[in-house]
């Protein structure tokens, strides 16, 4: 059984005739790092939002670990897949950075001591400790991005989807993120990375899917440097 | 006269808060392109807000020193006048877009300076063509991808034709073709005499700029010709700016 399976999936936005996703057939395994690349407006973000049921597919079938996504609640999907939005402003809502990172853990019934331990770890790892009590929306874009990523990672979902996670990140913090994503991939938790940052994609992905005009036009398996044009 | 002059600039977002910028001094000549880089949280966007006059008009903010754009003190100009001197594209295009169509978004500025309808039409068509987004003219900006939204925000600023452009990571969401197109547009605008100040992390996309400024924790760590600083690998490594 594949972790995610999309069969003949179509999607169009309300009041628009043009298909944003056109006959997508795709299987994704839990232990892989799959990158989705393609020009602006080719359907990368739409594909990821359809995968997690935020946008209901207008045609076709999506199975998450064998269950139709259309029959699962967003909370059920969210327990399996952690999603980092392209714009962290859409994701941050707590009064402090520490609360933001701990929110998912508390809502999964994690013991307070364990929540504190994990929050401290992620604050340190993503160099956010000095902002522990800061209001997340007062931070810089790169810092907000790191808080959003840390919040999703802290909940330790089985699978991750990260939409343009390197936007706003400096080179140094990008390397820190790369290292962590490699580590969790080694522990068997895979991910879909949507990115224009080809040096990031080439270093991390073992499969690269290329989209154009709502279609998948290339799907390649390589390990290491994929040689995609940066 | 320099297009932008910054003297002893310091800034805090509220009076008890930390100084986000500390005693910054620099000038940018007319027709020059300056790139600002540095680690996240070092003050790059705040410096953009100071240059575009936004920071100086915040009720809670404390701005010390002086920012002159085309010889005019940004703290003494009204927002509407400032937009004609320095146009800013924000890091997050969602904070900038508000119209229900791309065409309306771009026409908003020219309409508000009361240009004749024919001139507004020409400006809208020109910037759409310049940025290669004519096909998006009727689209709702909120239905576009992140990269497309950034191009629309840039188009809306270019339609006002300000002499100084302040671009906060405008290439970060663009695909390879988009980056190349924007780079070409920036070169053309600079050749036409525009002054460009651009924040970027991916310095390989802006090697054609004239000057590079590296900020570190709110202070100016280095400012000089971009090729000189990019050649100084030791300095870049110390600043954690190497790939």
CSV table of C-alpha atoms in Angstrom, one decimal:
chain,number,residue,atom,x,y,z
A,1,UNK,CA,0.0,0.0,0.0
A,2,UNK,CA,1.3,3.4,-0.9
A,3,UNK,CA,1.3,6.2,1.7
A,4,UNK,CA,-0.5,8.6,-0.7
A,5,UNK,CA,-2.2,7.5,-3.9
A,6,UNK,CA,-3.8,9.9,-6.4
A,7,UNK,CA,-5.7,8.4,-9.3
A,8,UNK,CA,-7.0,10.6,-12.2
A,9,UNK,CA,-7.2,13.6,-9.9
A,10,UNK,CA,-8.6,16.9,-11.3
A,11,UNK,CA,-9.2,20.2,-9.6
A,12,UNK,CA,-10.5,23.5,-10.7
A,13,UNK,CA,-11.0,26.7,-8.6
A,14,UNK,CA,-14.6,27.9,-8.2
A,15,UNK,CA,-15.9,29.9,-11.3
A,16,UNK,CA,-12.8,28.9,-13.3
A,17,UNK,CA,-13.1,26.5,-16.2
A,18,UNK,CA,-9.4,25.8,-16.6
A,19,UNK,CA,-8.2,22.8,-14.7
A,20,UNK,CA,-5.5,23.7,-12.1
A,21,UNK,CA,-4.8,20.0,-11.8
A,22,UNK,CA,-5.4,17.8,-14.8
A,23,UNK,CA,-5.5,14.0,-14.6
A,24,UNK,CA,-2.9,13.6,-11.9
A,25,UNK,CA,-1.7,10.0,-11.2
A,26,UNK,CA,0.8,9.7,-8.5
A,27,UNK,CA,1.9,7.3,-5.7
A,28,UNK,CA,4.1,8.6,-2.8
A,29,UNK,CA,5.8,6.3,-0.4
A,30,UNK,CA,6.2,7.2,3.3
A,31,UNK,CA,9.9,6.9,3.4
A,32,UNK,CA,10.8,9.1,0.4
A,33,UNK,CA,11.7,12.7,0.0
A,34,UNK,CA,9.7,13.8,-3.1
A,35,UNK,CA,10.3,17.3,-4.5
A,36,UNK,CA,7.7,19.0,-6.6
A,37,UNK,CA,9.1,21.6,-8.9
A,38,UNK,CA,7.8,23.7,-11.8
A,39,UNK,CA,7.1,27.2,-13.0
A,40,UNK,CA,5.0,29.7,-11.0
A,41,UNK,CA,1.3,28.9,-11.3
A,42,UNK,CA,1.9,25.3,-12.6
A,43,UNK,CA,-0.2,23.8,-9.8
A,44,UNK,CA,2.4,22.7,-7.1
A,45,UNK,CA,0.7,24.3,-4.1
A,46,UNK,CA,-2.7,23.3,-5.4
A,47,UNK,CA,-1.6,19.7,-5.7
A,48,UNK,CA,-0.3,19.7,-2.1
A,49,UNK,CA,-3.5,21.2,-0.8
A,50,UNK,CA,-5.6,18.7,-2.7
A,51,UNK,CA,-3.4,15.9,-1.2
A,52,UNK,CA,-4.4,16.9,2.3
A,53,UNK,CA,-8.0,17.6,1.6
A,54,UNK,CA,-7.9,21.4,2.1
A,55,UNK,CA,-9.1,21.6,-1.5
A,56,UNK,CA,-11.5,18.8,-2.3
A,57,UNK,CA,-10.6,17.2,-5.6
A,58,UNK,CA,-13.2,17.9,-8.3
A,59,UNK,CA,-12.5,14.5,-9.9
A,60,UNK,CA,-10.6,11.3,-9.2
A,61,UNK,CA,-9.6,9.6,-6.0
A,62,UNK,CA,-7.0,10.2,-3.3
A,63,UNK,CA,-6.1,7.5,-0.8
A,64,UNK,CA,-4.1,8.2,2.4
A,65,UNK,CA,-2.8,4.9,3.7
A,66,UNK,CA,-5.6,3.2,1.9
A,67,UNK,CA,-8.4,5.5,3.1
A,68,UNK,CA,-10.2,8.0,0.8
A,69,UNK,CA,-9.1,11.5,1.9
A,70,UNK,CA,-12.7,12.7,1.0
A,71,UNK,CA,-14.0,10.5,3.9
A,72,UNK,CA,-11.4,11.7,6.5
A,73,UNK,CA,-11.7,14.8,8.6
A,74,UNK,CA,-9.0,17.5,8.3
A,75,UNK,CA,-8.0,16.6,11.9
A,76,UNK,CA,-7.5,12.9,11.0
A,77,UNK,CA,-5.4,13.9,7.9
A,78,UNK,CA,-3.5,16.4,10.1
A,79,UNK,CA,-2.5,13.6,12.5
A,80,UNK,CA,-0.8,11.8,9.6
A,81,UNK,CA,0.5,14.7,7.6
A,82,UNK,CA,2.1,17.9,8.9
A,83,UNK,CA,1.8,20.8,6.5
A,84,UNK,CA,3.9,23.9,6.4
A,85,UNK,CA,2.2,26.6,4.4
A,86,UNK,CA,4.1,28.8,1.9
A,87,UNK,CA,3.1,31.9,4.0
A,88,UNK,CA,3.8,31.4,7.7
A,89,UNK,CA,1.3,34.3,8.5
A,90,UNK,CA,-1.5,31.8,7.6
A,91,UNK,CA,-0.3,29.3,10.2
A,92,UNK,CA,0.8,31.3,13.3
A,93,UNK,CA,-1.9,32.2,15.8
A,94,UNK,CA,-0.5,31.7,19.4
A,95,UNK,CA,0.5,34.5,21.8
A,96,UNK,CA,4.1,33.4,22.1
A,97,UNK,CA,6.6,31.4,20.0
A,98,UNK,CA,6.9,28.7,22.8
A,99,UNK,CA,3.1,28.3,22.8
A,100,UNK,CA,3.0,28.0,19.0
A,101,UNK,CA,5.6,25.2,19.0
A,102,UNK,CA,3.9,23.4,21.9
A,103,UNK,CA,0.3,23.7,20.6
A,104,UNK,CA,0.3,20.5,18.5
A,105,UNK,CA,1.9,18.5,21.2
A,106,UNK,CA,-0.6,19.7,23.9
A,107,UNK,CA,-3.5,18.8,21.5
A,108,UNK,CA,-2.2,15.3,21.0
A,109,UNK,CA,-2.3,14.8,24.8
A,110,UNK,CA,1.5,15.0,25.4
A,111,UNK,CA,2.5,15.3,29.1
A,112,UNK,CA,3.5,18.8,30.2
A,113,UNK,CA,7.1,17.8,31.0
A,114,UNK,CA,7.5,16.2,27.6
A,115,UNK,CA,5.9,19.3,25.9
A,116,UNK,CA,8.4,21.5,27.7
A,117,UNK,CA,11.3,19.2,26.8
A,118,UNK,CA,10.4,19.2,23.1
A,119,UNK,CA,9.6,22.9,22.9
A,120,UNK,CA,13.0,23.6,24.4
A,121,UNK,CA,14.7,21.3,21.9
A,122,UNK,CA,13.0,22.9,18.8
A,123,UNK,CA,13.6,26.4,20.1
A,124,UNK,CA,17.3,25.6,20.5
A,125,UNK,CA,17.6,23.7,17.2
A,126,UNK,CA,16.0,26.4,15.1
A,127,UNK,CA,17.8,29.2,17.0
A,128,UNK,CA,14.6,30.7,18.3
A,129,UNK,CA,15.4,30.5,22.1
A,130,UNK,CA,15.7,34.3,22.4
A,131,UNK,CA,12.2,34.7,20.9
A,132,UNK,CA,10.6,32.1,23.3
A,133,UNK,CA,8.2,34.7,24.7
A,134,UNK,CA,7.9,36.9,21.6
A,135,UNK,CA,4.6,37.3,19.7
A,136,UNK,CA,5.2,35.2,16.5
A,137,UNK,CA,3.7,37.8,14.2
A,138,UNK,CA,6.2,40.4,15.4
A,139,UNK,CA,9.1,38.4,14.1
A,140,UNK,CA,10.9,38.8,10.7
A,141,UNK,CA,9.7,36.7,7.8
A,142,UNK,CA,12.6,34.3,8.1
A,143,UNK,CA,12.0,33.9,11.8
A,144,UNK,CA,8.3,33.3,11.3
A,145,UNK,CA,9.1,30.7,8.7
A,146,UNK,CA,11.3,28.9,11.3
A,147,UNK,CA,8.6,29.0,13.9
A,148,UNK,CA,6.0,27.6,11.5
A,149,UNK,CA,8.4,24.8,10.5
A,150,UNK,CA,9.4,24.0,14.1
A,151,UNK,CA,5.7,23.9,15.2
A,152,UNK,CA,4.9,21.3,12.5
A,153,UNK,CA,8.0,19.3,13.2
A,154,UNK,CA,7.5,19.3,16.9
A,155,UNK,CA,4.2,17.4,16.5
A,156,UNK,CA,6.3,14.6,14.8
A,157,UNK,CA,3.8,13.7,12.1
A,158,UNK,CA,4.4,10.5,10.1
A,159,UNK,CA,4.7,12.6,6.9
A,160,UNK,CA,5.4,16.2,6.0
A,161,UNK,CA,4.5,18.5,3.2
A,162,UNK,CA,6.6,21.7,3.1
A,163,UNK,CA,5.5,24.4,0.6
A,164,UNK,CA,8.6,26.6,-0.2
A,165,UNK,CA,10.2,26.1,3.2
A,166,UNK,CA,13.3,28.1,2.3
A,167,UNK,CA,11.6,31.4,1.4
A,168,UNK,CA,12.9,34.0,3.8
A,169,UNK,CA,15.6,31.7,5.2
A,170,UNK,CA,19.2,32.7,5.1
A,171,UNK,CA,21.8,30.2,3.8
A,172,UNK,CA,22.9,29.3,7.3
A,173,UNK,CA,19.4,28.5,8.6
A,174,UNK,CA,18.7,26.7,5.3
A,175,UNK,CA,21.5,24.3,6.1
A,176,UNK,CA,20.2,23.8,9.6
A,177,UNK,CA,16.7,22.9,8.1
A,178,UNK,CA,18.3,20.6,5.5
A,179,UNK,CA,20.2,18.7,8.3
A,180,UNK,CA,17.0,18.2,10.3
A,181,UNK,CA,14.9,17.1,7.3
A,182,UNK,CA,17.7,14.6,6.4
A,183,UNK,CA,17.6,13.3,9.9
A,184,UNK,CA,13.9,12.8,10.0
A,185,UNK,CA,13.9,11.2,6.6
A,186,UNK,CA,16.5,8.7,7.9
A,187,UNK,CA,14.1,7.9,10.7
A,188,UNK,CA,11.6,6.7,8.1
A,189,UNK,CA,9.4,9.8,8.0
A,190,UNK,CA,9.2,11.1,4.5
A,191,UNK,CA,8.0,14.3,2.9
A,192,UNK,CA,7.0,16.3,-0.1
A,193,UNK,CA,9.0,19.4,-0.7
A,194,UNK,CA,7.6,22.1,-3.0
A,195,UNK,CA,10.4,24.4,-3.9
A,196,UNK,CA,12.0,26.7,-6.5
A,197,UNK,CA,15.3,26.5,-4.6
A,198,UNK,CA,17.0,23.9,-6.8
A,199,UNK,CA,20.2,23.7,-4.7
A,200,UNK,CA,18.0,22.7,-1.8
A,201,UNK,CA,16.0,20.2,-3.9
A,202,UNK,CA,19.1,18.7,-5.4
A,203,UNK,CA,20.7,18.1,-2.0
A,204,UNK,CA,17.6,16.5,-0.4
A,205,UNK,CA,15.3,14.9,-2.8
A,206,UNK,CA,15.4,11.3,-4.0
A,207,UNK,CA,12.6,11.8,-6.4
A,208,UNK,CA,11.7,15.0,-8.4
A,209,UNK,CA,8.3,15.6,-9.9
A,210,UNK,CA,8.0,18.4,-12.4
A,211,UNK,CA,4.7,20.2,-13.1
A,212,UNK,CA,3.6,22.4,-15.9
A,213,UNK,CA,0.1,23.8,-16.5
A,214,UNK,CA,-1.5,21.4,-14.0
A,215,UNK,CA,0.1,18.3,-15.4
A,216,UNK,CA,3.0,16.1,-14.2
A,217,UNK,CA,5.5,16.3,-17.1
A,218,UNK,CA,8.4,14.5,-15.5
A,219,UNK,CA,8.9,12.1,-12.6
A,220,UNK,CA,12.4,11.0,-11.9
A,221,UNK,CA,14.1,8.9,-9.3
A,222,UNK,CA,17.7,9.9,-8.4
A,223,UNK,CA,19.6,9.9,-5.2
A,224,UNK,CA,21.9,12.7,-4.4
A,225,UNK,CA,22.6,15.5,-6.9
A,226,UNK,CA,19.7,15.3,-9.4
A,227,UNK,CA,21.4,17.7,-11.7
A,228,UNK,CA,18.2,19.7,-12.2
A,229,UNK,CA,19.0,23.1,-13.5
A,230,UNK,CA,19.2,25.6,-10.6
B,1,UNK,CA,22.8,64.5,-5.1
B,2,UNK,CA,22.5,61.0,-3.9
B,3,UNK,CA,19.1,59.3,-4.4
B,4,UNK,CA,19.1,57.9,-0.9
B,5,UNK,CA,21.1,59.2,2.1
B,6,UNK,CA,20.9,57.6,5.5
B,7,UNK,CA,22.4,59.4,8.5
B,8,UNK,CA,22.9,57.9,12.0
B,9,UNK,CA,19.7,55.8,11.6
B,10,UNK,CA,18.5,53.8,14.5
B,11,UNK,CA,15.1,52.2,15.0
B,12,UNK,CA,13.0,50.5,17.6
B,13,UNK,CA,9.4,49.2,17.0
B,14,UNK,CA,8.3,50.5,20.4
B,15,UNK,CA,10.0,52.8,22.9
B,16,UNK,CA,11.0,50.0,25.4
B,17,UNK,CA,11.9,47.5,22.7
B,18,UNK,CA,15.3,46.5,21.3
B,19,UNK,CA,17.1,48.7,18.8
B,20,UNK,CA,16.5,46.8,15.5
B,21,UNK,CA,18.8,49.1,13.6
B,22,UNK,CA,21.8,50.8,15.2
B,23,UNK,CA,23.5,53.9,13.8
B,24,UNK,CA,23.4,53.0,10.1
B,25,UNK,CA,25.1,55.4,7.7
B,26,UNK,CA,25.2,55.1,3.9
B,27,UNK,CA,24.3,56.7,0.5
B,28,UNK,CA,23.1,55.3,-2.7
B,29,UNK,CA,23.8,57.2,-5.9
B,30,UNK,CA,21.1,57.8,-8.5
B,31,UNK,CA,21.0,54.9,-11.0
B,32,UNK,CA,22.8,52.5,-8.7
B,33,UNK,CA,21.6,49.2,-7.4
B,34,UNK,CA,22.3,48.2,-3.8
B,35,UNK,CA,21.7,44.7,-2.4
B,36,UNK,CA,21.1,44.2,1.3
B,37,UNK,CA,21.8,40.8,2.8
B,38,UNK,CA,22.3,39.2,6.3
B,39,UNK,CA,20.9,36.6,8.5
B,40,UNK,CA,17.1,36.5,9.2
B,41,UNK,CA,16.2,39.1,11.8
B,42,UNK,CA,19.2,41.3,11.2
B,43,UNK,CA,17.1,44.3,10.3
B,44,UNK,CA,16.9,44.1,6.5
B,45,UNK,CA,13.1,44.5,6.2
B,46,UNK,CA,13.1,47.2,8.9
B,47,UNK,CA,15.7,49.1,6.9
B,48,UNK,CA,13.4,48.9,3.9
B,49,UNK,CA,10.5,50.2,6.0
B,50,UNK,CA,12.7,53.1,7.1
B,51,UNK,CA,13.7,54.0,3.6
B,52,UNK,CA,10.2,53.8,2.3
B,53,UNK,CA,9.0,56.0,5.2
B,54,UNK,CA,6.7,53.3,6.6
B,55,UNK,CA,8.7,52.9,9.8
B,56,UNK,CA,9.0,56.6,10.5
B,57,UNK,CA,5.2,56.9,10.4
B,58,UNK,CA,4.5,54.1,12.8
B,59,UNK,CA,2.7,55.4,15.9
B,60,UNK,CA,4.7,53.2,18.3
B,61,UNK,CA,8.1,53.3,16.4
B,62,UNK,CA,11.1,55.3,17.5
B,63,UNK,CA,13.3,56.5,14.6
B,64,UNK,CA,16.5,58.4,15.2
B,65,UNK,CA,18.7,59.9,12.6
B,66,UNK,CA,17.6,60.9,9.1
B,67,UNK,CA,16.6,59.2,5.8
B,68,UNK,CA,16.6,61.4,2.7
B,69,UNK,CA,15.1,60.2,-0.5
B,70,UNK,CA,15.9,62.5,-3.5
B,71,UNK,CA,16.8,65.1,-0.9
B,72,UNK,CA,13.5,64.9,0.9
B,73,UNK,CA,13.2,63.8,4.6
B,74,UNK,CA,10.9,60.7,4.6
B,75,UNK,CA,9.5,61.6,8.0
B,76,UNK,CA,8.3,64.9,6.7
B,77,UNK,CA,6.5,63.5,3.7
B,78,UNK,CA,2.9,62.2,3.7
B,79,UNK,CA,2.5,58.6,2.6
B,80,UNK,CA,0.9,59.5,-0.7
B,81,UNK,CA,3.8,61.8,-1.6
B,82,UNK,CA,6.3,59.1,-0.5
B,83,UNK,CA,4.9,56.5,-2.8
B,84,UNK,CA,5.9,58.8,-5.7
B,85,UNK,CA,9.5,59.0,-4.4
B,86,UNK,CA,10.1,55.4,-3.3
B,87,UNK,CA,8.0,52.4,-4.2
B,88,UNK,CA,8.3,49.4,-2.0
B,89,UNK,CA,7.5,45.7,-2.8
B,90,UNK,CA,6.9,43.9,0.4
B,91,UNK,CA,8.4,40.5,1.3
B,92,UNK,CA,4.9,39.0,1.6
B,93,UNK,CA,2.8,40.1,-1.4
B,94,UNK,CA,-0.4,39.1,0.4
B,95,UNK,CA,0.1,42.2,2.6
B,96,UNK,CA,0.1,44.4,-0.5
B,97,UNK,CA,-2.6,43.2,-2.8
B,98,UNK,CA,-6.2,44.2,-2.3
B,99,UNK,CA,-8.0,44.5,-5.6
B,100,UNK,CA,-10.2,41.9,-7.2
B,101,UNK,CA,-8.3,41.8,-10.5
B,102,UNK,CA,-4.7,42.2,-11.5
B,103,UNK,CA,-5.6,45.0,-13.9
B,104,UNK,CA,-7.3,47.0,-11.1
B,105,UNK,CA,-4.4,46.3,-8.7
B,106,UNK,CA,-1.9,47.8,-11.2
B,107,UNK,CA,-4.2,50.7,-12.2
B,108,UNK,CA,-4.9,51.7,-8.6
B,109,UNK,CA,-1.7,53.9,-8.2
B,110,UNK,CA,-2.0,55.7,-11.5
B,111,UNK,CA,-5.7,56.3,-11.0
B,112,UNK,CA,-5.0,57.9,-7.6
B,113,UNK,CA,-2.5,60.4,-9.0
B,114,UNK,CA,-5.3,61.3,-11.5
B,115,UNK,CA,-3.5,60.3,-14.7
B,116,UNK,CA,-5.7,60.5,-17.9
B,117,UNK,CA,-7.4,57.2,-18.7
B,118,UNK,CA,-5.2,56.6,-21.8
B,119,UNK,CA,-2.0,57.0,-19.7
B,120,UNK,CA,-3.3,54.6,-17.1
B,121,UNK,CA,-4.1,52.0,-19.8
B,122,UNK,CA,-0.6,52.4,-21.3
B,123,UNK,CA,1.1,52.1,-17.9
B,124,UNK,CA,-0.9,48.9,-17.0
B,125,UNK,CA,-0.2,47.3,-20.4
B,126,UNK,CA,3.5,48.3,-20.3
B,127,UNK,CA,4.2,46.8,-16.9
B,128,UNK,CA,2.2,43.6,-17.6
B,129,UNK,CA,4.2,43.2,-20.8
B,130,UNK,CA,7.5,44.1,-19.1
B,131,UNK,CA,7.0,41.4,-16.4
B,132,UNK,CA,5.5,38.8,-18.8
B,133,UNK,CA,2.2,38.6,-16.9
B,134,UNK,CA,-0.3,39.9,-19.5
B,135,UNK,CA,-2.2,36.6,-19.4
B,136,UNK,CA,-3.0,37.2,-15.7
B,137,UNK,CA,-4.7,40.6,-16.4
B,138,UNK,CA,-8.2,39.5,-15.5
B,139,UNK,CA,-7.2,37.1,-12.7
B,140,UNK,CA,-8.0,37.7,-9.1
B,141,UNK,CA,-4.6,38.3,-7.4
B,142,UNK,CA,-5.6,36.1,-4.5
B,143,UNK,CA,-6.1,33.1,-6.8
B,144,UNK,CA,-2.5,33.4,-8.1
B,145,UNK,CA,0.6,31.4,-7.0
B,146,UNK,CA,3.1,33.0,-4.6
B,147,UNK,CA,5.5,33.9,-7.4
B,148,UNK,CA,2.7,35.4,-9.6
B,149,UNK,CA,1.5,37.5,-6.7
B,150,UNK,CA,5.0,38.9,-6.2
B,151,UNK,CA,5.2,39.9,-9.9
B,152,UNK,CA,1.8,41.6,-9.6
B,153,UNK,CA,2.9,43.5,-6.5
B,154,UNK,CA,6.1,44.6,-8.4
B,155,UNK,CA,4.0,45.6,-11.4
B,156,UNK,CA,1.7,47.7,-9.3
B,157,UNK,CA,4.8,49.6,-7.9
B,158,UNK,CA,6.4,50.0,-11.3
B,159,UNK,CA,3.1,51.5,-12.7
B,160,UNK,CA,3.7,54.5,-10.4
B,161,UNK,CA,7.1,55.0,-11.9
B,162,UNK,CA,8.9,56.1,-8.7
B,163,UNK,CA,12.6,57.0,-9.0
B,164,UNK,CA,13.6,54.7,-6.1
B,165,UNK,CA,12.6,51.1,-5.9
B,166,UNK,CA,12.8,49.1,-2.6
B,167,UNK,CA,12.4,45.4,-3.2
B,168,UNK,CA,12.2,43.1,-0.2
B,169,UNK,CA,13.1,39.6,-1.4
B,170,UNK,CA,11.1,40.0,-4.6
B,171,UNK,CA,12.8,37.0,-6.3
B,172,UNK,CA,12.4,34.5,-3.5
B,173,UNK,CA,9.1,33.0,-4.8
B,174,UNK,CA,10.0,33.1,-8.5
B,175,UNK,CA,10.9,30.3,-10.8
B,176,UNK,CA,14.1,30.3,-12.8
B,177,UNK,CA,12.5,32.2,-15.8
B,178,UNK,CA,10.9,34.7,-13.4
B,179,UNK,CA,14.2,35.4,-11.7
B,180,UNK,CA,15.9,35.9,-15.0
B,181,UNK,CA,13.1,38.2,-16.2
B,182,UNK,CA,13.1,40.3,-13.1
B,183,UNK,CA,16.9,40.6,-13.2
B,184,UNK,CA,16.6,41.8,-16.8
B,185,UNK,CA,13.9,44.3,-15.9
B,186,UNK,CA,16.1,45.6,-13.0
B,187,UNK,CA,19.0,46.1,-15.3
B,188,UNK,CA,16.9,48.0,-17.7
B,189,UNK,CA,15.4,50.2,-15.0
B,190,UNK,CA,18.8,50.9,-13.6
B,191,UNK,CA,20.1,51.9,-17.1
B,192,UNK,CA,17.1,54.2,-17.3
B,193,UNK,CA,18.3,56.0,-14.1
B,194,UNK,CA,16.2,54.2,-11.4
B,195,UNK,CA,17.8,53.6,-8.0
B,196,UNK,CA,17.2,50.1,-6.8
B,197,UNK,CA,17.6,48.8,-3.2
B,198,UNK,CA,16.9,45.0,-3.1
B,199,UNK,CA,17.0,42.6,-0.1
B,200,UNK,CA,18.2,39.1,-1.2
B,201,UNK,CA,19.5,35.9,0.4
B,202,UNK,CA,20.4,34.2,-2.9
B,203,UNK,CA,23.3,36.5,-3.9
B,204,UNK,CA,24.0,34.6,-7.1
B,205,UNK,CA,20.8,36.1,-8.5
B,206,UNK,CA,21.9,39.7,-8.1
B,207,UNK,CA,25.6,39.7,-9.0
B,208,UNK,CA,24.9,42.4,-11.5
B,209,UNK,CA,24.2,44.9,-8.7
B,210,UNK,CA,26.7,47.7,-7.9
B,211,UNK,CA,26.9,47.6,-4.1
B,212,UNK,CA,26.4,45.0,-1.4
B,213,UNK,CA,25.5,45.8,2.2
B,214,UNK,CA,25.8,43.1,4.9
B,215,UNK,CA,23.8,43.7,8.0
B,216,UNK,CA,24.5,41.9,11.3
B,217,UNK,CA,22.3,42.3,14.3
B,218,UNK,CA,21.1,45.7,13.3
B,219,UNK,CA,24.5,47.1,12.5
B,220,UNK,CA,26.2,47.7,9.2
B,221,UNK,CA,28.9,45.0,9.0
B,222,UNK,CA,30.1,45.9,5.5
B,223,UNK,CA,29.3,48.0,2.5
B,224,UNK,CA,31.2,48.0,-0.8
B,225,UNK,CA,31.3,46.9,-4.4
B,226,UNK,CA,29.4,43.6,-4.7
B,227,UNK,CA,32.2,41.8,-6.5
B,228,UNK,CA,34.7,42.8,-3.8
B,229,UNK,CA,32.6,41.5,-1.0
B,230,UNK,CA,31.5,38.3,-2.8
B,231,UNK,CA,35.2,37.6,-3.4
B,232,UNK,CA,35.9,37.8,0.3
B,233,UNK,CA,35.0,34.2,1.2
B,234,UNK,CA,36.5,34.5,4.7
B,235,UNK,CA,34.2,37.4,5.6
B,236,UNK,CA,31.2,35.7,4.0
B,237,UNK,CA,31.9,32.5,6.0
B,238,UNK,CA,32.3,34.5,9.2
B,239,UNK,CA,28.8,36.1,8.5
B,240,UNK,CA,27.3,32.6,7.8
B,241,UNK,CA,26.5,33.7,4.2
B,242,UNK,CA,28.2,31.0,2.3
B,243,UNK,CA,26.3,28.1,0.7
